[in-house]
């Protein structure tokens, strides 16, 4: 089936009508607030409790969830990984859009949704670290995009 990335306002739409994702392999990229819009469940602060909830919901939705946070949590309902590679300054507007684009690009190359989430968060985070080294807290999402080729060259 087709794979799609669902982010931002579209997450809330699926929360209101789960039939939208019936025939696709969805990768959701919510932060905690968007996760609440999707599921109606508030996430606790403790990372281990968050992992359990993310895994349960990924299984329930037959999808992959990439929860953005201090540590990203990625699960497809069976497997679970954490990504710790990024800088806390990455809460600047647009970095989540960059992540969604990276995951979408990986999906288009035939990479499975779970691994696209894992690889995507790593690439995004690594590019964010490089952008922070150059621009400190002035780094923008566009600066992060410019660092992606260097990250790919280093790790692929």
Short mmCIF file of C-alpha atoms in Angstrom, two decimals:
data_model
loop_
_atom_site.label_atom_id
_atom_site.label_comp_id
_atom_site.label_asym_id
_atom_site.label_seq_id
_atom_site.Cartn_x
_atom_site.Cartn_y
_atom_site.Cartn_z
CA UNK A 1 0.00 0.00 0.00
CA UNK A 2 0.85 3.65 -0.17
CA UNK A 3 2.82 5.30 2.62
CA UNK A 4 2.06 8.84 3.75
CA UNK A 5 3.35 11.25 6.38
CA UNK A 6 0.71 12.92 8.53
CA UNK A 7 1.74 16.05 10.44
CA UNK A 8 0.29 19.18 12.06
CA UNK A 9 -3.43 19.85 11.47
CA UNK A 10 -3.87 16.62 9.49
CA UNK A 11 -3.14 14.70 12.71
CA UNK A 12 -6.24 16.20 14.33
CA UNK A 13 -8.30 15.32 11.24
CA UNK A 14 -7.38 11.65 11.62
CA UNK A 15 -8.20 11.95 15.32
CA UNK A 16 -11.74 12.91 14.30
CA UNK A 17 -12.03 10.33 11.47
CA UNK A 18 -9.75 7.30 11.58
CA UNK A 19 -11.23 6.03 8.31
CA UNK A 20 -8.94 8.49 6.53
CA UNK A 21 -5.97 6.14 7.05
CA UNK A 22 -7.82 2.91 6.22
CA UNK A 23 -5.90 2.06 3.03
CA UNK A 24 -2.49 3.60 3.68
CA UNK A 25 0.61 3.05 5.77
CA UNK A 26 0.61 6.22 7.84
CA UNK A 27 3.56 7.79 9.62
CA UNK A 28 2.37 10.31 12.20
CA UNK A 29 4.85 12.95 13.40
CA UNK A 30 3.13 14.58 16.40
CA UNK A 31 4.45 16.50 19.36
CA UNK A 32 2.65 15.77 22.64
CA UNK A 33 -0.18 18.24 21.93
CA UNK A 34 -0.86 16.80 18.49
CA UNK A 35 -0.73 13.29 19.95
CA UNK A 36 -3.56 14.34 22.26
CA UNK A 37 -5.55 15.55 19.23
CA UNK A 38 -5.00 12.17 17.57
CA UNK A 39 -5.79 9.94 20.54
CA UNK A 40 -7.41 12.00 23.30
CA UNK A 41 -4.64 10.78 25.61
CA UNK A 42 -2.30 13.10 27.53
CA UNK A 43 1.27 11.89 27.62
CA UNK A 44 3.14 11.68 30.93
CA UNK A 45 6.59 13.24 31.30
CA UNK A 46 8.38 9.92 32.00
CA UNK A 47 9.96 8.60 28.80
CA UNK A 48 9.35 4.91 29.62
CA UNK A 49 5.62 5.53 30.13
CA UNK A 50 5.52 7.54 26.90
CA UNK A 51 7.16 4.65 25.04
CA UNK A 52 4.51 2.20 26.21
CA UNK A 53 1.67 4.51 25.16
CA UNK A 54 3.22 5.32 21.76
CA UNK A 55 3.74 1.62 21.02
CA UNK A 56 0.14 0.78 22.03
CA UNK A 57 -1.31 3.54 19.85
CA UNK A 58 0.90 2.68 16.86
CA UNK A 59 -0.43 -0.88 17.08
CA UNK A 60 -4.02 0.32 17.52
CA UNK A 61 -3.77 2.64 14.51
CA UNK A 62 -1.76 0.11 12.45
CA UNK A 63 0.66 2.96 11.78
CA UNK A 64 4.06 4.31 12.72
CA UNK A 65 4.23 7.13 15.26
CA UNK A 66 7.24 9.44 15.49
CA UNK A 67 6.68 11.41 18.70
CA UNK A 68 8.81 14.56 18.61
CA UNK A 69 10.31 15.63 21.91
CA UNK A 70 13.48 15.96 23.98
CA UNK A 71 14.00 12.36 22.86
CA UNK A 72 12.02 11.30 19.81
CA UNK A 73 10.11 8.03 20.19
CA UNK A 74 9.48 5.93 17.10
CA UNK A 75 7.21 2.86 17.05
CA UNK A 76 5.22 0.80 14.58
CA UNK A 77 3.42 -1.12 17.32
CA UNK A 78 6.01 -3.93 17.27
CA UNK A 79 9.40 -2.24 17.33
CA UNK A 80 10.39 0.84 19.32
CA UNK A 81 13.40 3.17 19.14
CA UNK A 82 14.48 6.46 20.66
CA UNK A 83 16.41 9.19 18.88
CA UNK A 84 18.51 11.37 21.17
CA UNK A 85 20.46 13.06 18.36
CA UNK A 86 19.35 16.68 18.17
CA UNK A 87 19.70 20.04 19.86
CA UNK A 88 17.13 21.55 22.22
CA UNK A 89 17.04 24.66 20.03
CA UNK A 90 15.24 22.61 17.37
CA UNK A 91 11.82 23.66 18.63
CA UNK A 92 12.06 26.61 16.21
CA UNK A 93 9.23 26.73 13.68
CA UNK A 94 9.68 24.60 10.60
CA UNK A 95 12.00 21.89 11.94
CA UNK A 96 9.06 19.48 12.21
CA UNK A 97 8.19 20.25 8.59
CA UNK A 98 11.76 19.40 7.61
CA UNK A 99 11.45 16.10 9.50
CA UNK A 100 8.21 15.26 7.68
CA UNK A 101 9.88 16.00 4.35
CA UNK A 102 12.85 13.78 5.15
CA UNK A 103 10.58 10.91 6.20
CA UNK A 104 8.47 11.38 3.06
CA UNK A 105 11.59 11.28 0.88
CA UNK A 106 12.74 8.07 2.58
CA UNK A 107 9.30 6.49 2.11
CA UNK A 108 9.43 7.39 -1.60
CA UNK A 109 12.64 5.36 -1.86
CA UNK A 110 10.85 2.26 -0.52
CA UNK A 111 12.17 2.41 3.04
CA UNK A 112 9.69 0.98 5.55
CA UNK A 113 7.72 3.49 7.66
CA UNK A 114 9.42 2.44 10.92
CA UNK A 115 12.95 2.75 9.52
CA UNK A 116 12.03 5.96 7.69
CA UNK A 117 11.02 7.36 11.10
CA UNK A 118 14.25 6.18 12.73
CA UNK A 119 16.53 7.37 9.94
CA UNK A 120 14.55 10.59 9.44
CA UNK A 121 14.83 11.68 13.07
CA UNK A 122 18.56 10.94 13.04
CA UNK A 123 19.18 12.91 9.82
CA UNK A 124 17.01 15.80 11.02
CA UNK A 125 18.70 15.86 14.42
CA UNK A 126 22.21 15.62 13.00
CA UNK A 127 21.48 18.47 10.58
CA UNK A 128 20.12 20.46 13.53
CA UNK A 129 23.33 19.94 15.49
CA UNK A 130 25.39 21.16 12.51
CA UNK A 131 23.12 24.20 12.05
CA UNK A 132 23.42 25.04 15.76
CA UNK A 133 27.24 24.86 15.55
CA UNK A 134 27.13 27.49 12.79
CA UNK A 135 24.28 29.77 13.85
CA UNK A 136 23.69 29.05 17.55
CA UNK A 137 20.15 29.97 18.62
CA UNK A 138 19.68 31.94 15.39
CA UNK A 139 19.46 28.71 13.38
CA UNK A 140 16.37 28.45 11.21
CA UNK A 141 14.70 25.46 9.58
CA UNK A 142 16.20 26.55 6.24
CA UNK A 143 19.69 26.34 7.80
CA UNK A 144 18.89 22.80 8.88
CA UNK A 145 17.87 21.88 5.30
CA UNK A 146 21.24 23.15 4.01
CA UNK A 147 23.05 20.75 6.37
CA UNK A 148 21.22 17.60 5.20
CA UNK A 149 23.61 16.81 2.29
CA UNK A 150 26.60 16.95 4.66
CA UNK A 151 24.88 14.60 7.11
CA UNK A 152 24.01 12.17 4.30
CA UNK A 153 27.60 12.26 3.00
CA UNK A 154 28.98 11.59 6.48
CA UNK A 155 26.70 8.68 7.41
CA UNK A 156 25.65 7.03 4.11
#
